[in-house]
Tab-separated table of C-alpha atoms and ligand atoms in Angstrom:
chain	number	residue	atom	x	y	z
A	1	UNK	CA	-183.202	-186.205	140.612
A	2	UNK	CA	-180.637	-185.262	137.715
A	3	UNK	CA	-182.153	-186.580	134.650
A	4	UNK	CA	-179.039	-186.340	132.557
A	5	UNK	CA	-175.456	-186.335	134.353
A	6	UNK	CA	-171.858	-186.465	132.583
A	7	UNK	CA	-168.740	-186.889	134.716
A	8	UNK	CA	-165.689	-185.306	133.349
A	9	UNK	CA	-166.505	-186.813	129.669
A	10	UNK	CA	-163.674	-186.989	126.972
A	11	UNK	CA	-164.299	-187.479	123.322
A	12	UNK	CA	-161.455	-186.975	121.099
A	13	UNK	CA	-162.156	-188.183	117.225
A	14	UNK	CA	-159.513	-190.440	115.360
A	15	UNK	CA	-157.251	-188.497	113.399
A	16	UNK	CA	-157.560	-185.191	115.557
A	17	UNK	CA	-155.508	-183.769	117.298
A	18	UNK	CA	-157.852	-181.725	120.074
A	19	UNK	CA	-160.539	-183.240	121.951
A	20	UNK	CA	-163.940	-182.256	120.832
A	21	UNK	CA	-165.243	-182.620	124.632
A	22	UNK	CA	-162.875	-181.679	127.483
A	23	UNK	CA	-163.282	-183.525	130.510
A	24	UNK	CA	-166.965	-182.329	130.764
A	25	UNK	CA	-169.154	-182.368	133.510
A	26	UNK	CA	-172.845	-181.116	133.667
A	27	UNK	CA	-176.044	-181.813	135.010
A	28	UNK	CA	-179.692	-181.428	133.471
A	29	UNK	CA	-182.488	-181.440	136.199
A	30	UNK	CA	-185.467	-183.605	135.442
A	31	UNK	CA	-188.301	-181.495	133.587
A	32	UNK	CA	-185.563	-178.660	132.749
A	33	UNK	CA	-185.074	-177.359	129.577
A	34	UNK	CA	-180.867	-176.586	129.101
A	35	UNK	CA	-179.672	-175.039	126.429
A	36	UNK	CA	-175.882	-175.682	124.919
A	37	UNK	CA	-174.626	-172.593	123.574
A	38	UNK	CA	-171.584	-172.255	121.590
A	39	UNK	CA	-170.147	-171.568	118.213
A	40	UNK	CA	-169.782	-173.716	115.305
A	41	UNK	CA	-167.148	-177.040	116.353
A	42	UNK	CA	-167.579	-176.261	119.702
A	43	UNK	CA	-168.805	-179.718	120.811
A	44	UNK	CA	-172.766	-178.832	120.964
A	45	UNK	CA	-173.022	-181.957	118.165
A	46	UNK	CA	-170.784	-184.242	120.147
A	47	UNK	CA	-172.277	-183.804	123.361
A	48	UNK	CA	-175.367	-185.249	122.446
A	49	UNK	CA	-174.483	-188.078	120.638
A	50	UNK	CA	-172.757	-189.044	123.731
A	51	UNK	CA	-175.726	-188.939	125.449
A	52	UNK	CA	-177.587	-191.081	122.932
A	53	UNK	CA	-175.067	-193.715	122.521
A	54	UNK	CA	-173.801	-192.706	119.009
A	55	UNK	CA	-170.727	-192.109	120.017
A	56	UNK	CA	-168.344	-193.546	122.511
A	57	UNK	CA	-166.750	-191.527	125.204
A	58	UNK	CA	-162.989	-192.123	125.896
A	59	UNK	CA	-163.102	-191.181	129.492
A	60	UNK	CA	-165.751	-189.986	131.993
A	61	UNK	CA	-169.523	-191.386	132.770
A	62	UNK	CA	-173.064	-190.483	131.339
A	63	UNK	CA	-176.000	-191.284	133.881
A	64	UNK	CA	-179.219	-190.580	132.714
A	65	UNK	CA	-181.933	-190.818	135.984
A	66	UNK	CA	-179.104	-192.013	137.712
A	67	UNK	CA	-178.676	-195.315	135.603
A	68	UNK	CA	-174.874	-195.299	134.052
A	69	UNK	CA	-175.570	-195.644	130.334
A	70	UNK	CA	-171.564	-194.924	129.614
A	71	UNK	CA	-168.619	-195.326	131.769
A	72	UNK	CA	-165.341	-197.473	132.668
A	73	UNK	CA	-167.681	-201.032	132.552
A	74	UNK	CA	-170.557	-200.199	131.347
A	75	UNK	CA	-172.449	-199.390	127.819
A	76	UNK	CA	-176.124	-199.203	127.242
A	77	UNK	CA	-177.390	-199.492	123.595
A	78	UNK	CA	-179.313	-196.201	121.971
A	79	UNK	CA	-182.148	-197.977	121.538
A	80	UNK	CA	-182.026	-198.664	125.169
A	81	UNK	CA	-181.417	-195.376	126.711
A	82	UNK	CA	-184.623	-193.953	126.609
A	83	UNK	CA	-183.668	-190.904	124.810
A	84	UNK	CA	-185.383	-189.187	122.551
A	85	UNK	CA	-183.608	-187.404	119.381
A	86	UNK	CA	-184.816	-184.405	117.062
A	87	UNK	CA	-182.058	-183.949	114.487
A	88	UNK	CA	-181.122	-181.131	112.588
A	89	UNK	CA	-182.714	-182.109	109.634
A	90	UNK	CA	-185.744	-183.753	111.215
A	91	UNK	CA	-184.594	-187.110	109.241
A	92	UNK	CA	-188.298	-187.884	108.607
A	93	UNK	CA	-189.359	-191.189	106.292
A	94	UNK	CA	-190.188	-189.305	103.475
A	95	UNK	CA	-192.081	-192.418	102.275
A	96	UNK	CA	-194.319	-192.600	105.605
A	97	UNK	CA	-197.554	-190.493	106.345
A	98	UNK	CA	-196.984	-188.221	109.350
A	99	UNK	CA	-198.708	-190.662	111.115
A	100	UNK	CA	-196.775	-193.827	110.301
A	101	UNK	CA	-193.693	-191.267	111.024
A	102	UNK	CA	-194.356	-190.376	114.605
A	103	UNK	CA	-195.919	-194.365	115.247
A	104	UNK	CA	-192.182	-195.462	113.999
A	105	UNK	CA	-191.279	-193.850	117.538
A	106	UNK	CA	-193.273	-196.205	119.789
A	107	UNK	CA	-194.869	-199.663	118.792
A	108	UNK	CA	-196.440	-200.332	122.213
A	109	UNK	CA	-199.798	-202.143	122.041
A	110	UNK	CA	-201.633	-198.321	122.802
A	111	UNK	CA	-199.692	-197.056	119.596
A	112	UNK	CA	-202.812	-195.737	117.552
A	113	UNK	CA	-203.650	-193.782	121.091
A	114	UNK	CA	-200.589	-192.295	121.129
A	115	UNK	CA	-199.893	-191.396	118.028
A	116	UNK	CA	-203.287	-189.296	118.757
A	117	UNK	CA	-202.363	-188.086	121.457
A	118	UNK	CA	-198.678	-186.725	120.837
A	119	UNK	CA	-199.900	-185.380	117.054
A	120	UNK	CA	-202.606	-183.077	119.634
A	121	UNK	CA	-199.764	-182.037	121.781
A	122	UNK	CA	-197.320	-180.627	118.528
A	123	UNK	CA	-200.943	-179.290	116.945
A	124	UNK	CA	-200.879	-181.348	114.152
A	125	UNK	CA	-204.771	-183.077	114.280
A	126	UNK	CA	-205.638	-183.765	111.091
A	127	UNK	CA	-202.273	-184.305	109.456
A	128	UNK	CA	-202.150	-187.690	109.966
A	129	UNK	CA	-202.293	-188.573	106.195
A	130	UNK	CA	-200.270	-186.152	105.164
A	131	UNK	CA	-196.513	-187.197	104.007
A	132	UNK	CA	-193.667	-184.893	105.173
A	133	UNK	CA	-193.277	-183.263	101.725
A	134	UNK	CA	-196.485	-181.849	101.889
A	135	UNK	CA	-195.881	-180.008	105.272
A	136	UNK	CA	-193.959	-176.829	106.286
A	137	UNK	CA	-190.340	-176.622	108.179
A	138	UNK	CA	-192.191	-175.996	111.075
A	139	UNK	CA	-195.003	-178.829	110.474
A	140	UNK	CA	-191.722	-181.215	109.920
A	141	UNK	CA	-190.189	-180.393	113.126
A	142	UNK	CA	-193.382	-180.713	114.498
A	143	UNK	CA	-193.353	-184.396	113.456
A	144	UNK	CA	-190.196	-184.563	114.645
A	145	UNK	CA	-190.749	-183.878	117.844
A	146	UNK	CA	-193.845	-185.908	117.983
A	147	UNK	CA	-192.165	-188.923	117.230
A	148	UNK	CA	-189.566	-188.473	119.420
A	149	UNK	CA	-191.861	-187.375	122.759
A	150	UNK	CA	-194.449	-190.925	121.524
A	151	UNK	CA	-192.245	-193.122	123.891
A	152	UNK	CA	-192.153	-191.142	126.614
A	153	UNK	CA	-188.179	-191.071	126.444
A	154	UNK	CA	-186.406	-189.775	129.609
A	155	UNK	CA	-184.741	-187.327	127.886
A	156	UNK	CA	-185.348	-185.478	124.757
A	157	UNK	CA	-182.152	-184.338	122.696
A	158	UNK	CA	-182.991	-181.668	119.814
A	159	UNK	CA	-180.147	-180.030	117.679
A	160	UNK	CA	-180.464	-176.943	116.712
A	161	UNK	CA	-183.858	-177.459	116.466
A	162	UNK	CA	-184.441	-173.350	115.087
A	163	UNK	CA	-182.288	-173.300	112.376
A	164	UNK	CA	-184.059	-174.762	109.578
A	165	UNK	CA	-186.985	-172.179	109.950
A	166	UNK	CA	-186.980	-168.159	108.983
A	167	UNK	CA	-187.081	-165.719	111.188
A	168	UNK	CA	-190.828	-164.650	111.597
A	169	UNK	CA	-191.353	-168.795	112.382
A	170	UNK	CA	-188.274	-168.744	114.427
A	171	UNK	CA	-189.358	-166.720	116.801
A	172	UNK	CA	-192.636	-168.600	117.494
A	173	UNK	CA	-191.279	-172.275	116.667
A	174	UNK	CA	-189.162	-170.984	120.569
A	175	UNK	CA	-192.839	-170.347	122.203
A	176	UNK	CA	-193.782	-173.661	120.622
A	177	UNK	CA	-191.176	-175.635	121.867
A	178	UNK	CA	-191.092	-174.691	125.105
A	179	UNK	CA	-194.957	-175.161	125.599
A	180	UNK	CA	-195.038	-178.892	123.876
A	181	UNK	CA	-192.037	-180.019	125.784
A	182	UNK	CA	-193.256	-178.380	128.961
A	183	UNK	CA	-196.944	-179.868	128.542
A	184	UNK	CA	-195.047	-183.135	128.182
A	185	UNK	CA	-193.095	-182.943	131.344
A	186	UNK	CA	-189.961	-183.570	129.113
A	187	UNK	CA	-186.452	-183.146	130.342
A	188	UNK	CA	-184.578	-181.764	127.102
A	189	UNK	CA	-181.074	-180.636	126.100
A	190	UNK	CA	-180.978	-178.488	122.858
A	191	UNK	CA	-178.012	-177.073	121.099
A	192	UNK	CA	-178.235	-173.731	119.623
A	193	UNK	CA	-175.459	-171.495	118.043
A	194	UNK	CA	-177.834	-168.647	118.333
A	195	UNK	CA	-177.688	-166.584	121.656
A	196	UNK	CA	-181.496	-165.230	120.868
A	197	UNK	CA	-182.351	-168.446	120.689
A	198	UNK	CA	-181.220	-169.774	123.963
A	199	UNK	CA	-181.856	-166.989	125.597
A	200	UNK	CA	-185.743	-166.888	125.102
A	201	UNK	CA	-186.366	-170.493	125.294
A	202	UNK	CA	-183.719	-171.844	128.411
A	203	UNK	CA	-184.284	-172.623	132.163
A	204	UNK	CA	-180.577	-172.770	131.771
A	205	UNK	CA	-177.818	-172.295	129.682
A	206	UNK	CA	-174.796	-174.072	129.076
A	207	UNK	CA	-171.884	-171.939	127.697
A	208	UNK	CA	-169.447	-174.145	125.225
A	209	UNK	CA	-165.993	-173.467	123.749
A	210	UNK	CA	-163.603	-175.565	122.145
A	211	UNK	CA	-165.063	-178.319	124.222
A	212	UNK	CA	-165.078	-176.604	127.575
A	213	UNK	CA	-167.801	-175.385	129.871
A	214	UNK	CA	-167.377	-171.263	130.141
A	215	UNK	CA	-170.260	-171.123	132.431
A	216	UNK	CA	-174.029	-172.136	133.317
A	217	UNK	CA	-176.222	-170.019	134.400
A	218	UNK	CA	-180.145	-168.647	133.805
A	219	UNK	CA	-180.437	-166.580	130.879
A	220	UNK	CA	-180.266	-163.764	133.059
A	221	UNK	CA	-177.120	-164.860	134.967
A	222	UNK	CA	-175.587	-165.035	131.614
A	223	UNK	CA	-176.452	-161.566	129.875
A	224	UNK	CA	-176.013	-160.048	133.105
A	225	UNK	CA	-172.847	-161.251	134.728
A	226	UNK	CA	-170.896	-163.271	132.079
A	227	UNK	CA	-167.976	-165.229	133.513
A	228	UNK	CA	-165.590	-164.226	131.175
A	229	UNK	CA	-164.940	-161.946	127.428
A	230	UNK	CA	-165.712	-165.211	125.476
A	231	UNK	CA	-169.211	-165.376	127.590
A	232	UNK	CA	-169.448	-161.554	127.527
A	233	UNK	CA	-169.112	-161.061	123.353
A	234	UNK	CA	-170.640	-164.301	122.603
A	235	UNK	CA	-173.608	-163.455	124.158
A	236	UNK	CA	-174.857	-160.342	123.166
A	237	UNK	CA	-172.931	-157.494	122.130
A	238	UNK	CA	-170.967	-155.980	125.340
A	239	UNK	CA	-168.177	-152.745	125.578
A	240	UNK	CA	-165.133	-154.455	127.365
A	241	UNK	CA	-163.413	-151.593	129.100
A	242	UNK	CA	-159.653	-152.853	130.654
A	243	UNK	CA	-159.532	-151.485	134.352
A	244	UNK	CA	-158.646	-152.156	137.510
A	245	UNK	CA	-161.194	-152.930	140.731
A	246	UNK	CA	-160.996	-149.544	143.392
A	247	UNK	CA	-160.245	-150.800	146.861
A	248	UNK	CA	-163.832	-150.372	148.238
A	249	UNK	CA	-164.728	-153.270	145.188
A	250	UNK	CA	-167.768	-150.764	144.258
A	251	UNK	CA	-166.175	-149.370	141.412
A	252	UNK	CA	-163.542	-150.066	137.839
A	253	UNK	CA	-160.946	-147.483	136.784
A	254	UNK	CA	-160.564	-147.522	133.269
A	255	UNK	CA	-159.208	-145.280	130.830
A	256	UNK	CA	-162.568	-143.357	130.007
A	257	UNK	CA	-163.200	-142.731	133.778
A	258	UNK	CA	-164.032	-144.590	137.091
A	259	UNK	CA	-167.781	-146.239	136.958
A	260	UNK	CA	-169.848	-147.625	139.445
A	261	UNK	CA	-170.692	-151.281	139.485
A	262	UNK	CA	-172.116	-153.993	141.324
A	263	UNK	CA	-170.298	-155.401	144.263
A	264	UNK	CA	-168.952	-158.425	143.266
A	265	UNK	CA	-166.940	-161.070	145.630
A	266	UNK	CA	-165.386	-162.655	142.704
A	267	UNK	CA	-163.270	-160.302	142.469
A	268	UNK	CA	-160.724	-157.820	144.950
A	269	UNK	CA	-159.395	-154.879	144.850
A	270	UNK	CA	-156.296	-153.967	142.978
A	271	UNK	CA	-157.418	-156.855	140.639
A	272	UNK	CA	-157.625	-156.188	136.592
A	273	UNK	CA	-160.783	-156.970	134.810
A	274	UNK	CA	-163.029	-155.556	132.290
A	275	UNK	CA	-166.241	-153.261	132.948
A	276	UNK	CA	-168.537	-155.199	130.528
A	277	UNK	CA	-171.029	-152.222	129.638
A	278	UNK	CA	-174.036	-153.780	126.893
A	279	UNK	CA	-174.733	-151.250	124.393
A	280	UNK	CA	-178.316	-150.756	125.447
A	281	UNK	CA	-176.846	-149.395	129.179
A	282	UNK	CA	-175.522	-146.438	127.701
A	283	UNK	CA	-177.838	-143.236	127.678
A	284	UNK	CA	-176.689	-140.968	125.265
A	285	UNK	CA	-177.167	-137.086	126.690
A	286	UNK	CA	-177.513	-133.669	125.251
A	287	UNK	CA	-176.055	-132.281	128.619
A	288	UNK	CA	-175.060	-133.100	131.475
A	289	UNK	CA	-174.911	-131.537	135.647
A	290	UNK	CA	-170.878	-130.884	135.849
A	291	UNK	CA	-170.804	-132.922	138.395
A	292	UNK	CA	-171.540	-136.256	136.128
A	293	UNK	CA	-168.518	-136.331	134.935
A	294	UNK	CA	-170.093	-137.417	131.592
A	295	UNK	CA	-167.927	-139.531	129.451
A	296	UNK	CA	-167.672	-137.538	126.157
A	297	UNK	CA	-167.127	-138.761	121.952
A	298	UNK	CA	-168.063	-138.368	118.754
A	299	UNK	CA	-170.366	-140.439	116.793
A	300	UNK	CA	-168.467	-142.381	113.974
A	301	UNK	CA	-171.227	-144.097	112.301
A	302	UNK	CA	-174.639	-144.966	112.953
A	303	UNK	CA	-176.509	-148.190	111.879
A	304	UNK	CA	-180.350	-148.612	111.790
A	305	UNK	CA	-181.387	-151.824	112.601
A	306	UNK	CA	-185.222	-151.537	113.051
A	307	UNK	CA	-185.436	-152.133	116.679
A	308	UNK	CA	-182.997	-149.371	117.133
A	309	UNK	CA	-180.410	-147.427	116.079
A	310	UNK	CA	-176.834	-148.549	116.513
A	311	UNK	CA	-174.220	-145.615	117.079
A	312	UNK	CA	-170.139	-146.019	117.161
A	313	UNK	CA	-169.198	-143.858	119.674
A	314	UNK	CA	-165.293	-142.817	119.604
A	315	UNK	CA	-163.751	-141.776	122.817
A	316	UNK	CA	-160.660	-140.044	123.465
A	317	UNK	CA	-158.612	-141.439	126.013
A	318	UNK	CA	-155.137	-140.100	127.366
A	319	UNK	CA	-152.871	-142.409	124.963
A	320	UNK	CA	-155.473	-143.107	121.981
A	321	UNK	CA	-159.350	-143.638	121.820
A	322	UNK	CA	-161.642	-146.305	122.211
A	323	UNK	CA	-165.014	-147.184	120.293
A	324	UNK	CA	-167.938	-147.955	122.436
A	325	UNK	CA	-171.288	-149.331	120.909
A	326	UNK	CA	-174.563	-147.709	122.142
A	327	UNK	CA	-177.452	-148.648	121.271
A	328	UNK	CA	-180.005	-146.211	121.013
A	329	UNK	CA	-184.204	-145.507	119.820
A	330	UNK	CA	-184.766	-146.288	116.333
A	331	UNK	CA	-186.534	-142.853	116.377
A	332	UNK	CA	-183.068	-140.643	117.913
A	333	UNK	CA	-182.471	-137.388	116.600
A	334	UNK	CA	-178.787	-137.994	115.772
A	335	UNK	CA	-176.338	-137.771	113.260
A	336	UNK	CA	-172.305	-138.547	112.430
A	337	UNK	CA	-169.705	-136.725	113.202
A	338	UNK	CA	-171.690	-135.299	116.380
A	339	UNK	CA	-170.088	-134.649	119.811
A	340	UNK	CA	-172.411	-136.683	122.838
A	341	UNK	CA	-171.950	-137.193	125.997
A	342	UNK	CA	-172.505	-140.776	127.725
A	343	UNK	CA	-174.030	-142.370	130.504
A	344	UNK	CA	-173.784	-145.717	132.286
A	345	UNK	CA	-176.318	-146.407	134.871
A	346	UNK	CA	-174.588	-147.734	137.608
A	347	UNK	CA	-176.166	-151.105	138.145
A	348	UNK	CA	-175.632	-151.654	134.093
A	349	UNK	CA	-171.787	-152.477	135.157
A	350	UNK	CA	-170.725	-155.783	135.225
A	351	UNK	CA	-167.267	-156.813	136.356
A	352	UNK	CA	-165.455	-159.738	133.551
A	353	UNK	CA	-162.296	-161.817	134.491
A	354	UNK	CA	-159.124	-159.983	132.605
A	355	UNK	CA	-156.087	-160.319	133.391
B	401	ADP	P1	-170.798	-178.263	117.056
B	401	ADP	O1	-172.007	-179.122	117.054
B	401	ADP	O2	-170.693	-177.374	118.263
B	401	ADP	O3	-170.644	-177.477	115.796
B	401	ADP	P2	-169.323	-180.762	116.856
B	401	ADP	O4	-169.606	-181.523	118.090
B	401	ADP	O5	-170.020	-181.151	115.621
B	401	ADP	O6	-169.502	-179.204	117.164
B	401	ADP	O7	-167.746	-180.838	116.565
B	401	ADP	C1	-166.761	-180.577	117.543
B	401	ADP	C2	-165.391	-180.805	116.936
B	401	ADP	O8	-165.234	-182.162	116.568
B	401	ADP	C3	-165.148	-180.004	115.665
B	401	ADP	O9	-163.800	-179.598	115.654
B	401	ADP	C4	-165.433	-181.008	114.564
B	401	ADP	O10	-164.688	-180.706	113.420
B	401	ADP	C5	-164.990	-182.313	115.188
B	401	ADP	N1	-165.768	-183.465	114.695
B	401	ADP	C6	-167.108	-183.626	114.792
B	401	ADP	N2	-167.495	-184.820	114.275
B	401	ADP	C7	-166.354	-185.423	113.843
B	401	ADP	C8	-166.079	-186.683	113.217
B	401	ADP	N3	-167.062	-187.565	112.957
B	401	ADP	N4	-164.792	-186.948	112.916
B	401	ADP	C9	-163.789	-186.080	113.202
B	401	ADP	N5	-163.981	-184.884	113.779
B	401	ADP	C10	-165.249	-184.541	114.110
B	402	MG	MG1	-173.565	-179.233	115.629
């Protein structure tokens, strides 16, 4: 069963002139964690509220386990949808122990049980006195989930549920997440500007723009074969190389050379597209067999990042150059103004929509 489904959903605010959802549709599986991915005033914001009744859709229908909360007919109250919201900043009582907090969530006759229960699942035991100024960002959100996973909602909404927190806590807070609302059995749909973010912590991700779907997919799916440039620089950091598909679809013609690339049916020969080439598929090599046909530059800059080391790579081409990104060991023996030779494992080639 779908646990959250929109039908071609419109919002438009008063007093703008583009809609901040486009005739949206999308579908959340029940126990799935989706993540909506998009930049700032995309519609990540807008989508939810939808989906918990705080705003009104012009057109389209929201069913959430198959009940229509929204549509042409029908409205269901918030309080009545069985949906479960972390907001951005937590909005915690700050007058209310982290107890009385979470308990403001669910008022069922089993409420001291519960609140026991969902405190253990978040790891908070033995905050209950506590009051939220007293706790970390992380112990807030904590509470914040907690309250909203005490009713057992249907669906749990969080916004941007990372980006209160620093980086080291960031980076757990994901492995967190996904193990509390996992050991719940929740169904959630977060909203994330940050591609690390959804990447790490999605079943699936939802790609946003102006409003618009760009694509779904697993993380994989989406680093690997982004449906378009938006998808392809959005997400990661990708070399966009303008070519053309060779007739036996195997292969793009560009400017720096012909590569090899996965076969793909969405596109046919004779067709222009981009090679979309991530900077970690390029090997940079002292030399190469003649028969590589090694695509040659020099090194314009290079930027250490920790992880790695970041080189700008300038290419000559037969009517200008091109800079390609490669990303290389922190520890490479390297420096500017050096003349490399590149390599592009076959399989690293994705084909992108151009046009
Ligand atoms: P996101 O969460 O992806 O940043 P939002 O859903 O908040 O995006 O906003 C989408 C678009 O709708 C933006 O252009 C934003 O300016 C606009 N918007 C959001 N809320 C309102 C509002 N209450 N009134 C008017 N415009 C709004
Ligand atoms: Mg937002």
């Amino acid at each position: 069963m779908q646990a959250i489904e929109l039908w071609a959903v419109t919002k438009t605010y008063p007093g703008t002139a583009q809609p901040a959802v486009a005739s949206l549709s999308l579908a959340v599986s029940q126990g799935a964690l989706v993540t909506l991915l998009g930049p700032s005033g995309s519609g990540k914001t807008t989508v939810l509220r939808l989906i918990a009744g705080f705003e009104r859709a012009d057109a389209g229908e929201i069913l959430l386990t198959d009940r229509r909360v929204s549509g042409p007919g029908a409205w269901v109250a918030p309080e009545r949808r069985g949906v479960g919201m972390v907001f951005q900043d937590y909005a915690l009582f700050p007058h209310l122990t982290v107890a009385r907090n979470v308990g403001f969530g669910y008022r069922g006759p089993d409420q001291a049980e519960r609140i026991r229960e969902v405190l253990e699942l978040v790891a908070l035991t033995g905050y209950e006195t506590r009051y939220p100024h007293e706790l970390s960002g992380g112990q807030q959100q904590r509470v914040a989930l907690a309250r909203a996973l005490a009713r057992r909602p249907v669906v749990v909404l969080l916004d941007e549920p990372f980006s209160n927190l620093d980086a080291a806590l960031r980076t757990h807070m994901r492995l967190e997440l996904r193990r509390i609302l996992k050991a719940a059995g929740a169904t959630a749909l977060l909203v994330s500007h940050d591609q690390a973010d959804a990447l790490a912590i999605s079943d699936r991700i939802v790609v946003l723009k102006g409003g618009t779907i760009q694509q779904v997919g697993s993380p994989q799916e989406i680093y690997q074969r982004p449906a378009n440039r938006f998808v392809a620089t959005f997400v990661g950091q990708s070399n966009l190389l303008a070519g053309v598909v060779d007739n036996e679809g195997a292969a793009v013609i560009t400017d720096l050379g012909v590569f090899a690339c996965r076969h793909d049916h969405a596109y046919r020969p004779g067709e222009r597209v981009y090679a979309c080439i991530r900077p970690d598929s390029l090997e940079m090599v002292p030399e190469l067999p003649a028969s590589d046909d090694p695509v040659q530059g020099t090194i314009l800059s290079l930027t250490y990042t920790g992880q790695a080391l970041d080189a700008v790579v300038e290419v000559r081409t037969v009517d200008g150059s091109q800079q390609l990104l490669v990303r290389l060991p922190s520890a490479a023996d390297v420096r500017e103004g050096q003349v490399v030779a590149l390599r592009v494992a076959p399989e690293a080639v994705a084909l992108v929509g151009g046009g």
